[in-house]
Coordinates of C-alpha atoms in Angstrom, one line a residue:
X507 CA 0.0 0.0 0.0
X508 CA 1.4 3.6 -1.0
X509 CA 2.0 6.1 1.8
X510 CA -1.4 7.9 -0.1
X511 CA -3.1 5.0 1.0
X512 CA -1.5 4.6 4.1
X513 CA -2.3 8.6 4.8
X514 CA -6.1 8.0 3.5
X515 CA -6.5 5.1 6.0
X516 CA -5.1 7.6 8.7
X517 CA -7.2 10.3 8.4
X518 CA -10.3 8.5 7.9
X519 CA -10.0 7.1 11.9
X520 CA -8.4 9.7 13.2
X521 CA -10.0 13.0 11.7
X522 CA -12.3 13.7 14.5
X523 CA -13.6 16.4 16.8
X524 CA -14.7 16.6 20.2
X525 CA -18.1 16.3 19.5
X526 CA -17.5 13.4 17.1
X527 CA -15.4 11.6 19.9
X528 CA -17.9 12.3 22.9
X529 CA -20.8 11.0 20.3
X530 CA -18.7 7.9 19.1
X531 CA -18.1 7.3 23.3
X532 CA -22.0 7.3 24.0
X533 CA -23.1 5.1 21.4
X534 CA -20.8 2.8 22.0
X535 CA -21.3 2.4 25.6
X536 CA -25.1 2.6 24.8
X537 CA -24.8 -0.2 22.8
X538 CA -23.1 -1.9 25.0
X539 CA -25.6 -1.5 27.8
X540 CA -28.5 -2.7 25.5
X541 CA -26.3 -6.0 24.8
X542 CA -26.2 -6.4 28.4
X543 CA -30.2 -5.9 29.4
X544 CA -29.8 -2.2 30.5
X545 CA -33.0 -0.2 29.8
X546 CA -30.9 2.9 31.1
X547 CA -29.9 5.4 27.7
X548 CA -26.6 6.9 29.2
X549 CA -26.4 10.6 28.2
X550 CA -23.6 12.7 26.9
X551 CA -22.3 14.2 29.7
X552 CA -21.0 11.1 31.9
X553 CA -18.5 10.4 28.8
X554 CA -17.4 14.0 28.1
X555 CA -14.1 13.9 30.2
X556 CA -13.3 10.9 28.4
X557 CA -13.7 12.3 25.4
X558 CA -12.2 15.5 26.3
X559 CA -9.0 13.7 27.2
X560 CA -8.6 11.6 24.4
X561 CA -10.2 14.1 21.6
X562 CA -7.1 16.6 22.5
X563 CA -5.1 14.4 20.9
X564 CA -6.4 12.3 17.5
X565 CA -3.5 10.2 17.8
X566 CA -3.6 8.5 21.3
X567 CA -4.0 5.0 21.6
X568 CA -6.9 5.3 23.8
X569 CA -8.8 6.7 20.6
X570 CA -7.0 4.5 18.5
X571 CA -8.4 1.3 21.2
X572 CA -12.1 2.6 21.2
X573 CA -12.0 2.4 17.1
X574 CA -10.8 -1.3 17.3
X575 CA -13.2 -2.3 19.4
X576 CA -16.0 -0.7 17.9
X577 CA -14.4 -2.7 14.4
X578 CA -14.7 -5.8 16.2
X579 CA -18.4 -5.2 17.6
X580 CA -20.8 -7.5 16.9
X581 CA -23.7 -5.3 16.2
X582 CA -27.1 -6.5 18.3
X583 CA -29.3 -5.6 16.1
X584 CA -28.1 -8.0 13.1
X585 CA -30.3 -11.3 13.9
X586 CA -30.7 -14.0 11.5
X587 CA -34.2 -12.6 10.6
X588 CA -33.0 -9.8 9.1
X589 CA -29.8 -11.4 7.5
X590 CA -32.6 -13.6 5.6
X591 CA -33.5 -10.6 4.2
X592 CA -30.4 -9.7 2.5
X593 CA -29.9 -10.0 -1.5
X594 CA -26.9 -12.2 -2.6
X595 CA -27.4 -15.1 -0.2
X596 CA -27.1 -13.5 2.7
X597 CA -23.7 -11.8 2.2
X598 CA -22.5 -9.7 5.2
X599 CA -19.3 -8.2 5.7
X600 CA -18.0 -8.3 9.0
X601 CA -19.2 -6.2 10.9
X602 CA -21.7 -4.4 8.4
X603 CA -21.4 -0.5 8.8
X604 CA -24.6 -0.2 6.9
X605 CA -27.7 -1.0 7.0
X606 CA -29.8 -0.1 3.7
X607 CA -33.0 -0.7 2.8
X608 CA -34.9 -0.6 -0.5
X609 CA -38.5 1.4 -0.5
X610 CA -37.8 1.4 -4.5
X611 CA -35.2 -0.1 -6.3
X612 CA -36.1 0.2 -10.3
X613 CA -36.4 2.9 -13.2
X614 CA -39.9 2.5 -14.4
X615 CA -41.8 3.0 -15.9
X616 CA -43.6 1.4 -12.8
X617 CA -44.2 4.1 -10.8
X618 CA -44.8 1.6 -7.6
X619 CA -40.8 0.6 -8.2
X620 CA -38.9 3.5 -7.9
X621 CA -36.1 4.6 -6.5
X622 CA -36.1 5.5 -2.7
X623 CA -33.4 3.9 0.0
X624 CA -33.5 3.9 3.9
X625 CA -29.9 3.8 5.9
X626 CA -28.6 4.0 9.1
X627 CA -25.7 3.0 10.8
X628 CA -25.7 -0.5 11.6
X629 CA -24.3 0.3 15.4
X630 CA -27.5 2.7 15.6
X631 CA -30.9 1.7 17.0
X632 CA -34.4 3.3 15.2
X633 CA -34.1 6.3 17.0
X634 CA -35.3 9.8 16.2
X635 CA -32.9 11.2 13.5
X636 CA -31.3 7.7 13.0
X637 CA -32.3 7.5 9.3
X638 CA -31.0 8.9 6.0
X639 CA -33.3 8.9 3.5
X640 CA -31.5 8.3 -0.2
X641 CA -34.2 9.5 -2.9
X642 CA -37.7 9.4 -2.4
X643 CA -39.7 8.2 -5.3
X644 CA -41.1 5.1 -4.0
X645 CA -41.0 6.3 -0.1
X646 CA -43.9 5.8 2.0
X647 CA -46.0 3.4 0.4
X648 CA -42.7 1.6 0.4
X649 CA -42.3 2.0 4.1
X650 CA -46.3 0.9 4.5
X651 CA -45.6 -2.4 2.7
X652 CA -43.0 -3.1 4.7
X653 CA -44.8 -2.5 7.9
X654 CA -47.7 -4.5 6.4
X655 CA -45.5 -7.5 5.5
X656 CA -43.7 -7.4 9.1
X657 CA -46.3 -6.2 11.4
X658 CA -47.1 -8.9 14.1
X659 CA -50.7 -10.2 14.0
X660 CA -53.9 -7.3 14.7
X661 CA -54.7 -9.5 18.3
X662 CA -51.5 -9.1 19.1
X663 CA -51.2 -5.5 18.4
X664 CA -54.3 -5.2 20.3
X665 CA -52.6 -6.5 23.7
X666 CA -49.5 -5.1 23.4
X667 CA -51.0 -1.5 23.0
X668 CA -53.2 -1.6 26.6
X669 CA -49.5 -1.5 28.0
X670 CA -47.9 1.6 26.8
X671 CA -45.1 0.3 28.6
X672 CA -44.8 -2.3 25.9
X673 CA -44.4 -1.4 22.3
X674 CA -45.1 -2.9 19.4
X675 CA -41.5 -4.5 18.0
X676 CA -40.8 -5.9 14.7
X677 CA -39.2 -8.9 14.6
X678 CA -38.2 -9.8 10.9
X679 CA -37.7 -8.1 7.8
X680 CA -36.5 -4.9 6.8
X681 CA -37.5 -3.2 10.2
X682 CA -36.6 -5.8 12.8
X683 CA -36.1 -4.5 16.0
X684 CA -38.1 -1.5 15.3
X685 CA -40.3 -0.3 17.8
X686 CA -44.0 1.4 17.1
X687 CA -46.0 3.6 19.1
X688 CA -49.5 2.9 16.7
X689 CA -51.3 -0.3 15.5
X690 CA -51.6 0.5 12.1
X691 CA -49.0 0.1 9.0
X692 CA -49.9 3.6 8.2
X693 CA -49.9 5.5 11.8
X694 CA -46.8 3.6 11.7
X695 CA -45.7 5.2 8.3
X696 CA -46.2 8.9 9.0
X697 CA -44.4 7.8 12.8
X698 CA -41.3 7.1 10.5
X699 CA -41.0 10.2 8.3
X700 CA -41.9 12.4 10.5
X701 CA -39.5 11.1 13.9
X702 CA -36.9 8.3 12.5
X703 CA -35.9 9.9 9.1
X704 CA -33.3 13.0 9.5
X705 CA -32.6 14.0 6.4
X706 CA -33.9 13.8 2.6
X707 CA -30.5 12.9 0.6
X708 CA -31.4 13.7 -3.1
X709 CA -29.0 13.4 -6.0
X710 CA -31.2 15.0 -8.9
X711 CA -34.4 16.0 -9.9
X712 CA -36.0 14.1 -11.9
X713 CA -39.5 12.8 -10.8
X714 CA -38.5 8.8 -10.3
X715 CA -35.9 10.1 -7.4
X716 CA -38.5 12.7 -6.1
X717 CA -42.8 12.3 -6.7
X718 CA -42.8 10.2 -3.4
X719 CA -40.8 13.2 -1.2
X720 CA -43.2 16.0 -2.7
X721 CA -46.6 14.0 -2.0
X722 CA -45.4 12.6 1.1
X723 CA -44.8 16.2 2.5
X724 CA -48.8 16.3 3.0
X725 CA -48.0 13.5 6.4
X726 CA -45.4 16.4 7.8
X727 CA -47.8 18.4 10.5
X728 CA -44.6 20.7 11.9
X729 CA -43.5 23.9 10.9
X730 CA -41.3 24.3 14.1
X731 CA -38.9 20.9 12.7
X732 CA -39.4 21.5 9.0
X733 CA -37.9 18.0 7.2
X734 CA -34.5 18.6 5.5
X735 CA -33.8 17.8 2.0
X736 CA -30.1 17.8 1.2
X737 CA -29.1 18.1 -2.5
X738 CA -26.5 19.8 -4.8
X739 CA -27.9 23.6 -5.1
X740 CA -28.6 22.9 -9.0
X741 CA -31.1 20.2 -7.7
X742 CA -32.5 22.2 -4.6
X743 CA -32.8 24.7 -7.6
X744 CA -35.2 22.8 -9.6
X745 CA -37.2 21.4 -6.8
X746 CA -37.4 25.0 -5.2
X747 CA -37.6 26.6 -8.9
X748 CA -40.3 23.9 -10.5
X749 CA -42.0 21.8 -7.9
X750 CA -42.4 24.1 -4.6
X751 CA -43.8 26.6 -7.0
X752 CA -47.6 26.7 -5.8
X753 CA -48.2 25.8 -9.1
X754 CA -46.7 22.2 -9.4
X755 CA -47.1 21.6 -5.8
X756 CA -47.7 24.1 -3.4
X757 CA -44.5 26.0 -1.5
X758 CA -44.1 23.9 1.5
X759 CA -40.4 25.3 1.9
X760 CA -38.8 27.3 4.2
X761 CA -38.2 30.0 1.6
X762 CA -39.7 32.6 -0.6
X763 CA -42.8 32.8 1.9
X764 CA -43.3 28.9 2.3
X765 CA -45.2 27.0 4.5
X766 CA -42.0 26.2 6.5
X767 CA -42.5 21.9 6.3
X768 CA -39.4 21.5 4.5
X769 CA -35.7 22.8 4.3
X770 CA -33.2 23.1 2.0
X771 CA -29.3 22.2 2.4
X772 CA -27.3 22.9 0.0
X773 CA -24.1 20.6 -0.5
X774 CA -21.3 21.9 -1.6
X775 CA -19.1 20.2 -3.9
X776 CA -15.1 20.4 -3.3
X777 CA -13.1 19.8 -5.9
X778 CA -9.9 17.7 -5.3
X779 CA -6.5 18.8 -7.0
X780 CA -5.0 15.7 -6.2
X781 CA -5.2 12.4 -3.8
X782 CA -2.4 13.8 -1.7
X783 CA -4.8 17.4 -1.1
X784 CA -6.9 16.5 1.8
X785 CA -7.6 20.1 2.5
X786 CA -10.7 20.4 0.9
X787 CA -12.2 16.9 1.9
X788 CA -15.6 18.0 3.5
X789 CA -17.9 15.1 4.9
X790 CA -21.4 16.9 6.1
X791 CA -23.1 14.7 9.1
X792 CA -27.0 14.3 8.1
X793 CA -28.6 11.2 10.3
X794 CA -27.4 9.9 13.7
X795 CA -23.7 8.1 13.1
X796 CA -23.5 8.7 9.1
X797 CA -22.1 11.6 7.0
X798 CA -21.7 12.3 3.4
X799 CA -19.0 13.4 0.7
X800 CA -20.8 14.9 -2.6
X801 CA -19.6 14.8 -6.1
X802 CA -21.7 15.9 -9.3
X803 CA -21.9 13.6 -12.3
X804 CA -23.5 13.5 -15.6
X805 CA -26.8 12.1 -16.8
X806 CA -27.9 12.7 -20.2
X807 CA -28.0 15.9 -21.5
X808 CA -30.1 19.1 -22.0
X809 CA -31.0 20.7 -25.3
X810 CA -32.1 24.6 -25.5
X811 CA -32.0 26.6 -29.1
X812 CA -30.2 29.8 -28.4
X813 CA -29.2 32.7 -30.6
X814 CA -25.7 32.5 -32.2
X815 CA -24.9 35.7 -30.8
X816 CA -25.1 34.2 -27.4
X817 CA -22.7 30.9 -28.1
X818 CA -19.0 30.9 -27.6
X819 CA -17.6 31.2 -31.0
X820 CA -14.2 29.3 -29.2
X821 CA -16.0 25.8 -28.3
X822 CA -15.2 22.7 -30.3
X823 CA -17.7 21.0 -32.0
X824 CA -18.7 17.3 -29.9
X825 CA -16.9 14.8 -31.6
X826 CA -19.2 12.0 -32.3
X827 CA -18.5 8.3 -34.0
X828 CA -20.1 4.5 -34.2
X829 CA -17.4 3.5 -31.6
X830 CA -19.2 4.1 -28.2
X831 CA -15.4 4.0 -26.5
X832 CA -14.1 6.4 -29.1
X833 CA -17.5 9.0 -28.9
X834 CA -15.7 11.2 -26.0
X835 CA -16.3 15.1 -25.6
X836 CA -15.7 18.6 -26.7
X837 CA -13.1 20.3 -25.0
X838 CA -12.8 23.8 -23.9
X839 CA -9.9 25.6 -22.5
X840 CA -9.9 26.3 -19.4
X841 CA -10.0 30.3 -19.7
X842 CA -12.8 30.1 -22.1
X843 CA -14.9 27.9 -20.2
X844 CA -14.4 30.0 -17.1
X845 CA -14.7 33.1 -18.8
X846 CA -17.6 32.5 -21.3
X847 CA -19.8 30.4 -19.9
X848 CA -21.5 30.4 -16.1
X849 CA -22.4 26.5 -16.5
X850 CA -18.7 24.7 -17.5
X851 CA -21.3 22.0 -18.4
X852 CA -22.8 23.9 -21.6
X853 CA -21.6 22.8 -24.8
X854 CA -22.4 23.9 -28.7
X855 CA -22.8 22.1 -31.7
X856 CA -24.7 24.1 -34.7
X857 CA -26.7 26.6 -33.0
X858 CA -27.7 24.6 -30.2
X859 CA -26.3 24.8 -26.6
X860 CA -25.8 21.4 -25.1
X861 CA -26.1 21.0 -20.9
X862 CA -24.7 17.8 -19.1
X863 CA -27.3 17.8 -16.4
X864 CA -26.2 17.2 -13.1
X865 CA -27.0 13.7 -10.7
X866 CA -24.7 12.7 -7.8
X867 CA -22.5 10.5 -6.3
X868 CA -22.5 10.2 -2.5
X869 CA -19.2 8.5 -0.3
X870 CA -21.2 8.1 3.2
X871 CA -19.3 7.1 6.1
X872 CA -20.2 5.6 9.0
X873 CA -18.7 7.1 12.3
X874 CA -18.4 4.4 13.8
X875 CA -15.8 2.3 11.7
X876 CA -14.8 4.9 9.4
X877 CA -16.4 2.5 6.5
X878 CA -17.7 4.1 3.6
X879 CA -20.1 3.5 0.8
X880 CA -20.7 5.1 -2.9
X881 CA -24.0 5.6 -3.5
X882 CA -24.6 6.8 -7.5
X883 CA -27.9 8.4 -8.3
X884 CA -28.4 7.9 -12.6
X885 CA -24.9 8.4 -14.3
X886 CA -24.1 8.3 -17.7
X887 CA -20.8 6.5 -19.2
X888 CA -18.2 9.0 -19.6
X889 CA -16.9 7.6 -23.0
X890 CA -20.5 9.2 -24.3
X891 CA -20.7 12.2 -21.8
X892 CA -20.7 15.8 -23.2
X893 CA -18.9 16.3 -19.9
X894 CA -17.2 13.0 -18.3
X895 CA -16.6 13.7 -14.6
X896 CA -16.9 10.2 -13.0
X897 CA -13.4 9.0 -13.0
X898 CA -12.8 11.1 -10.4
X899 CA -15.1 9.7 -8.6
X900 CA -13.5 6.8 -9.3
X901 CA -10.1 8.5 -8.2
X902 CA -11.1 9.3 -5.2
X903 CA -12.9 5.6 -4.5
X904 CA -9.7 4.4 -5.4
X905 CA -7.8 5.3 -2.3
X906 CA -10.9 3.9 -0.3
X907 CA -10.1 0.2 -1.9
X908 CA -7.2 0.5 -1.6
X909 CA -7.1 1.3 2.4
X910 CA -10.1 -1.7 2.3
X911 CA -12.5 1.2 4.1
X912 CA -14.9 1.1 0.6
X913 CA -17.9 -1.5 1.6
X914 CA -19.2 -1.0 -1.6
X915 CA -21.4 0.4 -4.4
X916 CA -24.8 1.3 -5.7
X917 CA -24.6 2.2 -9.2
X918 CA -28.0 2.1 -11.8
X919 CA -27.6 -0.5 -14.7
X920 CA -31.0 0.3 -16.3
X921 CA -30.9 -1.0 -19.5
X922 CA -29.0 -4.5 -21.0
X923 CA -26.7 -4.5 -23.5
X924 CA -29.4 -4.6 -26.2
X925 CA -29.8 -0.7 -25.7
X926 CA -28.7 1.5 -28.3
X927 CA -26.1 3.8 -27.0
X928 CA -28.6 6.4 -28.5
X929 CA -31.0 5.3 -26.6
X930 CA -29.7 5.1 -23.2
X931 CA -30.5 9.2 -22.0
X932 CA -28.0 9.1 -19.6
X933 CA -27.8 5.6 -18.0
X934 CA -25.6 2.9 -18.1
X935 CA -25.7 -0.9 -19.8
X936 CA -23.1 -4.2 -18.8
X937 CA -20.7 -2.7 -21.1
X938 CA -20.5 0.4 -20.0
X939 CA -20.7 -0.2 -16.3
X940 CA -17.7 -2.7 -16.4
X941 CA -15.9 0.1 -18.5
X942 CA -16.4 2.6 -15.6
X943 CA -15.0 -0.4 -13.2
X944 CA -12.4 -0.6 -15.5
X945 CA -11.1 2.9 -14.7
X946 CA -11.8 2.1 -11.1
X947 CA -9.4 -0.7 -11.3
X948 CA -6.8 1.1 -12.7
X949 CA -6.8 3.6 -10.0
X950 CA -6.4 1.2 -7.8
X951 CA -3.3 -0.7 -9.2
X952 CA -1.7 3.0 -9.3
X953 CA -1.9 3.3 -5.7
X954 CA -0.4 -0.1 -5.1
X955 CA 3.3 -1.1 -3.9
X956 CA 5.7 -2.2 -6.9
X957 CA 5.7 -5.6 -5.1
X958 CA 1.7 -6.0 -5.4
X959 CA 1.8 -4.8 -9.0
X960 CA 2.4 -8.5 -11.4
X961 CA 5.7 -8.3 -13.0
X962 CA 4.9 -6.6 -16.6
X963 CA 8.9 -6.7 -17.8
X964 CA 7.6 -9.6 -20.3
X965 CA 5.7 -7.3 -23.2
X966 CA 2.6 -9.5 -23.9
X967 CA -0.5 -8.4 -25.9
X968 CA -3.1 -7.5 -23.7
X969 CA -6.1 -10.0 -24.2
X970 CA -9.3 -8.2 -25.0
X971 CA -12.9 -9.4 -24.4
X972 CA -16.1 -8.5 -25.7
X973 CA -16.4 -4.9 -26.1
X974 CA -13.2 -4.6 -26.2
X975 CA -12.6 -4.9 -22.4
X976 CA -9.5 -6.4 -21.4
X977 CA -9.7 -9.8 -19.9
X978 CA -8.4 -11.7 -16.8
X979 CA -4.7 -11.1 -18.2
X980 CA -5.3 -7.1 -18.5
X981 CA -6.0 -6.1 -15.4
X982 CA -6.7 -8.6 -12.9
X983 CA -8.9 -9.1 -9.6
X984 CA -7.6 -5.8 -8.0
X985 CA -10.9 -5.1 -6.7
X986 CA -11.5 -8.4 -5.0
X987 CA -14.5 -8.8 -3.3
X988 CA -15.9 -5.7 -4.1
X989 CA -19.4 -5.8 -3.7
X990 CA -21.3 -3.8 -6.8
X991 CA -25.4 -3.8 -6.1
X992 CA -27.2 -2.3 -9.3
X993 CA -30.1 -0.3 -8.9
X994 CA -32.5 1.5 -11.4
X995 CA -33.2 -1.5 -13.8
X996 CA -35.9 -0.6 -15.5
X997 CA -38.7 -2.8 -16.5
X998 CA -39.2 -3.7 -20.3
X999 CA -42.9 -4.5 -19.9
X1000 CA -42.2 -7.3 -22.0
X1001 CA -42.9 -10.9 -22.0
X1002 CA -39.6 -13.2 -21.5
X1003 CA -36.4 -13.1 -18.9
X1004 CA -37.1 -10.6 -16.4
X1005 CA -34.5 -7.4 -17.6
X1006 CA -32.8 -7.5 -14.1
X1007 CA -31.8 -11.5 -14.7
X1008 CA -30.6 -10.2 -18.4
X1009 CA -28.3 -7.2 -16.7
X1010 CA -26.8 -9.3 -13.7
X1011 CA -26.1 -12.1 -16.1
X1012 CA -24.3 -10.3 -18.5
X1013 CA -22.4 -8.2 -15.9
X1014 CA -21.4 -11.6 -14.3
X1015 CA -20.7 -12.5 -17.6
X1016 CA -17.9 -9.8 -18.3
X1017 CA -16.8 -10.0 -14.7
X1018 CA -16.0 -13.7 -15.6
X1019 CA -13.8 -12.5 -18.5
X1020 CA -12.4 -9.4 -17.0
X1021 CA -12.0 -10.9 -12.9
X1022 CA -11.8 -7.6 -11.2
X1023 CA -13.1 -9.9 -8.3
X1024 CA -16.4 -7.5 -8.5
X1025 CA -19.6 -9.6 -6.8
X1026 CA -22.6 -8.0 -8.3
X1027 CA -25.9 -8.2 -6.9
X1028 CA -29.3 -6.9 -7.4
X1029 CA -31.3 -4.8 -6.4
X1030 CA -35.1 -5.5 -4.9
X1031 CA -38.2 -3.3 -3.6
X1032 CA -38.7 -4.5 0.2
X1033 CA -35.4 -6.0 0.8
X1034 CA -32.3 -4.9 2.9
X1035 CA -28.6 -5.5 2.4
X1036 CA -25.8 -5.0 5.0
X1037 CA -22.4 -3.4 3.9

């Protein structure tokens, strides 16, 4: 491992403020007091010399101990119930820092099977503010068939509720070992949005990663704790600009004279130099025990006439050919696209302005064990991208493998490899979706020791695969074990194969050819997985 890596590894356990220390401290011990049949919920305050002493100095052993011991935690709440609940066979790293739940896991057009994820540290209880909510287009009728699914008999309900002292606790599924103050699925419902989730992670606009977080607002009741959604600003933009509009939907924001329900955080995106420049690295804390690094990507693009006397005479036209690895971007120097243009992402062909329009890509990290997982919202490849910014995303998840802090991946697959690459409006296919892991890979190797890296003094010809990806002799299983869960499939409305058993067996199909040592899995509505 390179001293980048080495660094990388560093700073993400020992990066830390007081606060962050004294919080780590109390759910630690709280844990450990459930474990051991303690009602009792220690506070803050009976830890805070202990963190005081140790939060002075990131680099004492007694902070270093606490970490290893909270790596080597066996987390309560992970019962056999729930582990039946997990895609891929149960898979479960060890110990899962995440636990993440699918309201919605498709593309549509289904409108029922949309996007929408629940997650929460796995060292966390349901507690108020314990949940991040990851897109919300399926969201609480996802959450209400859940509860329906899981709930324990109505009898039962009945009894438990004449003792308040007793409340109703899931035992399997999704929710196990969550706790209900109502008797009804849907009570139960509006209980979680309103109390358990913190904050409304979105990463774009569009209506399949947003119709269930504007209709749902109607089950929020309290101006006073107004429900945060978190975005970049050009997607609080449009949801502020074309949904909270009182035309759309009324303006149940905080701003421009709302009704104060909901409010906005703007994330702002740092731009990294270099893996060595951990200056700018800025992780924003958004539920109980998790925080999140922001990145914009591509999806598709936007097409507006404009007047040729408003288009930069200086831009290149976009390069287009039949080779989708060869169909790469137009390039503008860096003073004219600074200079000219307020969006770097407009381009011009002909008299037409061209937009990448923005999505994101989410690193969360769990406080607890300094884990981290990438969460993509819809990405587009960059070999077909007016503006290809995800291999720095891939740069920067590079270090992450390689310190073996990365638990893994979301990323959308929403169309197999039968999709024309003019067709696909900003999503990927197999093809491209190993290409992008491609790039990951090689970011990887980079950051390995000369004695990790295969001996390449023997020039050989690279083997190459179908579409022209390399094969087991190009790159190798450098991401071993890396766990890659697809989302966004969407439905062909077709008889035949089921699309998501088309995509997963033709990404396992390149992965056999290529062996990055990726382990794909799929996505489904009502299931969780552990990372």
């Amino acid at each position: 491992m390179t001293l980048v890596a080495q660094n990388h590894l560093l700073e993400t356990h020992l990066h830390t403020s007081f606060n962050d220390v004294a919080l780590t401290c109390r759910k630690f011990l709280s844990s450990f007091h459930r474990s051991a049949g303690v009602n009792s919920k220690p506070g803050l305050e009976p830890y805070r010399p202990f963190a005081g002493a140790i939060a002075g100095n990131p680099y004492s052993p007694h902070y270093l101990g606490v970490l290893a011991n909270l790596e080597q935690l066996e987390v309560k709440s992970m019962r056999e119930a729930e582990a039946d609940t997990t895609n891929g066979g149960g898979l479960i790293s060890n110990p899962p820092a995440f636990h993440i739940t699918f309201l919605g896991a498709g593309g549509g057009p289904n409108e029922d099977n949309v996007m929408g994820l629940l997650v929460k540290s796995s060292a966390t209880q349901w507690t108020k503010g314990s949940v991040l909510a990851i897109d919300a287009g399926t969201h609480l009728a996802g959450i209400i068939k859940i509860l329906e699914e899981h709930l324990p008999p109505t009898s039962f309900r009945e009894t438990s509720q004449s003792d308040s002292t007793n409340p109703i606790v899931i035992s399997s599924g999704p929710f196990a070992n969550l706790e209900l103050p109502c008797q009804s699925a849907g009570a139960n419902g509006a209980y979680m949005i309103r109390d358990l989730i913190a904050t409304y992670l979105i990463t774009h606009s569009h209506l399949d990663h947003i119709s269930g977080l504007v209709i749902n607002t109607a089950a929020l009741n309290s101006p006073k704790n107004p429900k945060r959604v978190a975005a970049l600003p050009s997607t609080i933009d449009a949801i502020k600009d074309h949904i909270f509009n009182d035309i759309i939907w009324p303006n149940l924001s905080d701003e421009n004279g709302g009704a104060g329900l909901v409010t906005f955080m703007r994330l702002d995106e740092t731009e990294k130099n270099s893996l060595e420049d951990k200056a700018g690295r800025t992780y924003v804390e958004l539920c109980d025990g998790l925080t999140v690094n922001c990145w914009s990507v591509s999806h598709g693009q936007c097409r507006k006439k404009h007047a040729q006397n408003k288009i930069d005479a200086t831009a290149k036209e976009i390069i287009t050919s039949s080779n989708p690895l060869t169909r790469m971007t137009s390039r503008f120097t860096s003073s004219s696209k600074k200079a000219e243009h307020p969006h770097p992402n407009d381009y011009v062909d002909h008299g037409e302005k061209f937009r990448a329009y923005n999505s994101a890509a989410y690193f969360l990290r769990d406080l607890f064990t300094g884990k981290e997982a990438l969460i993509f919202g819809d990405v587009e490849p960059d070999s077909l991208s007016l503006w290809p910014r995800t291999a720095r995303v891939w740069k920067e998840a590079a270090t992450k493998v390689a310190c073996g802090t990365l638990t893994g991946i979301l990323i959308e697959c929403s169309f197999p490899n039968s999709q024309p690459d003019e067709h696909l409006y900003g999503h990927l296919t197999p093809h491209h979706l190993m290409i992008e892991l491609h790039v990951l890979a090689s970011s990887v190797r980079s950051l390995q020791s000369p004695e990790d890296v295969p001996d390449r003094t023997k020039r050989r010809k690279r083997a190459t695969g179908q579409y022209g990806l390399p094969t087991a002799s190009g790159v190798g299983p450098v991401l071993g074990g890396l766990r890659v869960i697809i989302t966004h499939v969407k439905n062909s409305l077709q008889d035949g194969p089921a699309v998501q058993d088309t995509i997963l067996t033709q990404l396992q199909d390149l992965e056999n050819k290529a062996q990055l040592g990726v382990v794909f899995t799929m996505s489904k509505a009502g299931t969780s997985i552990w990372l």
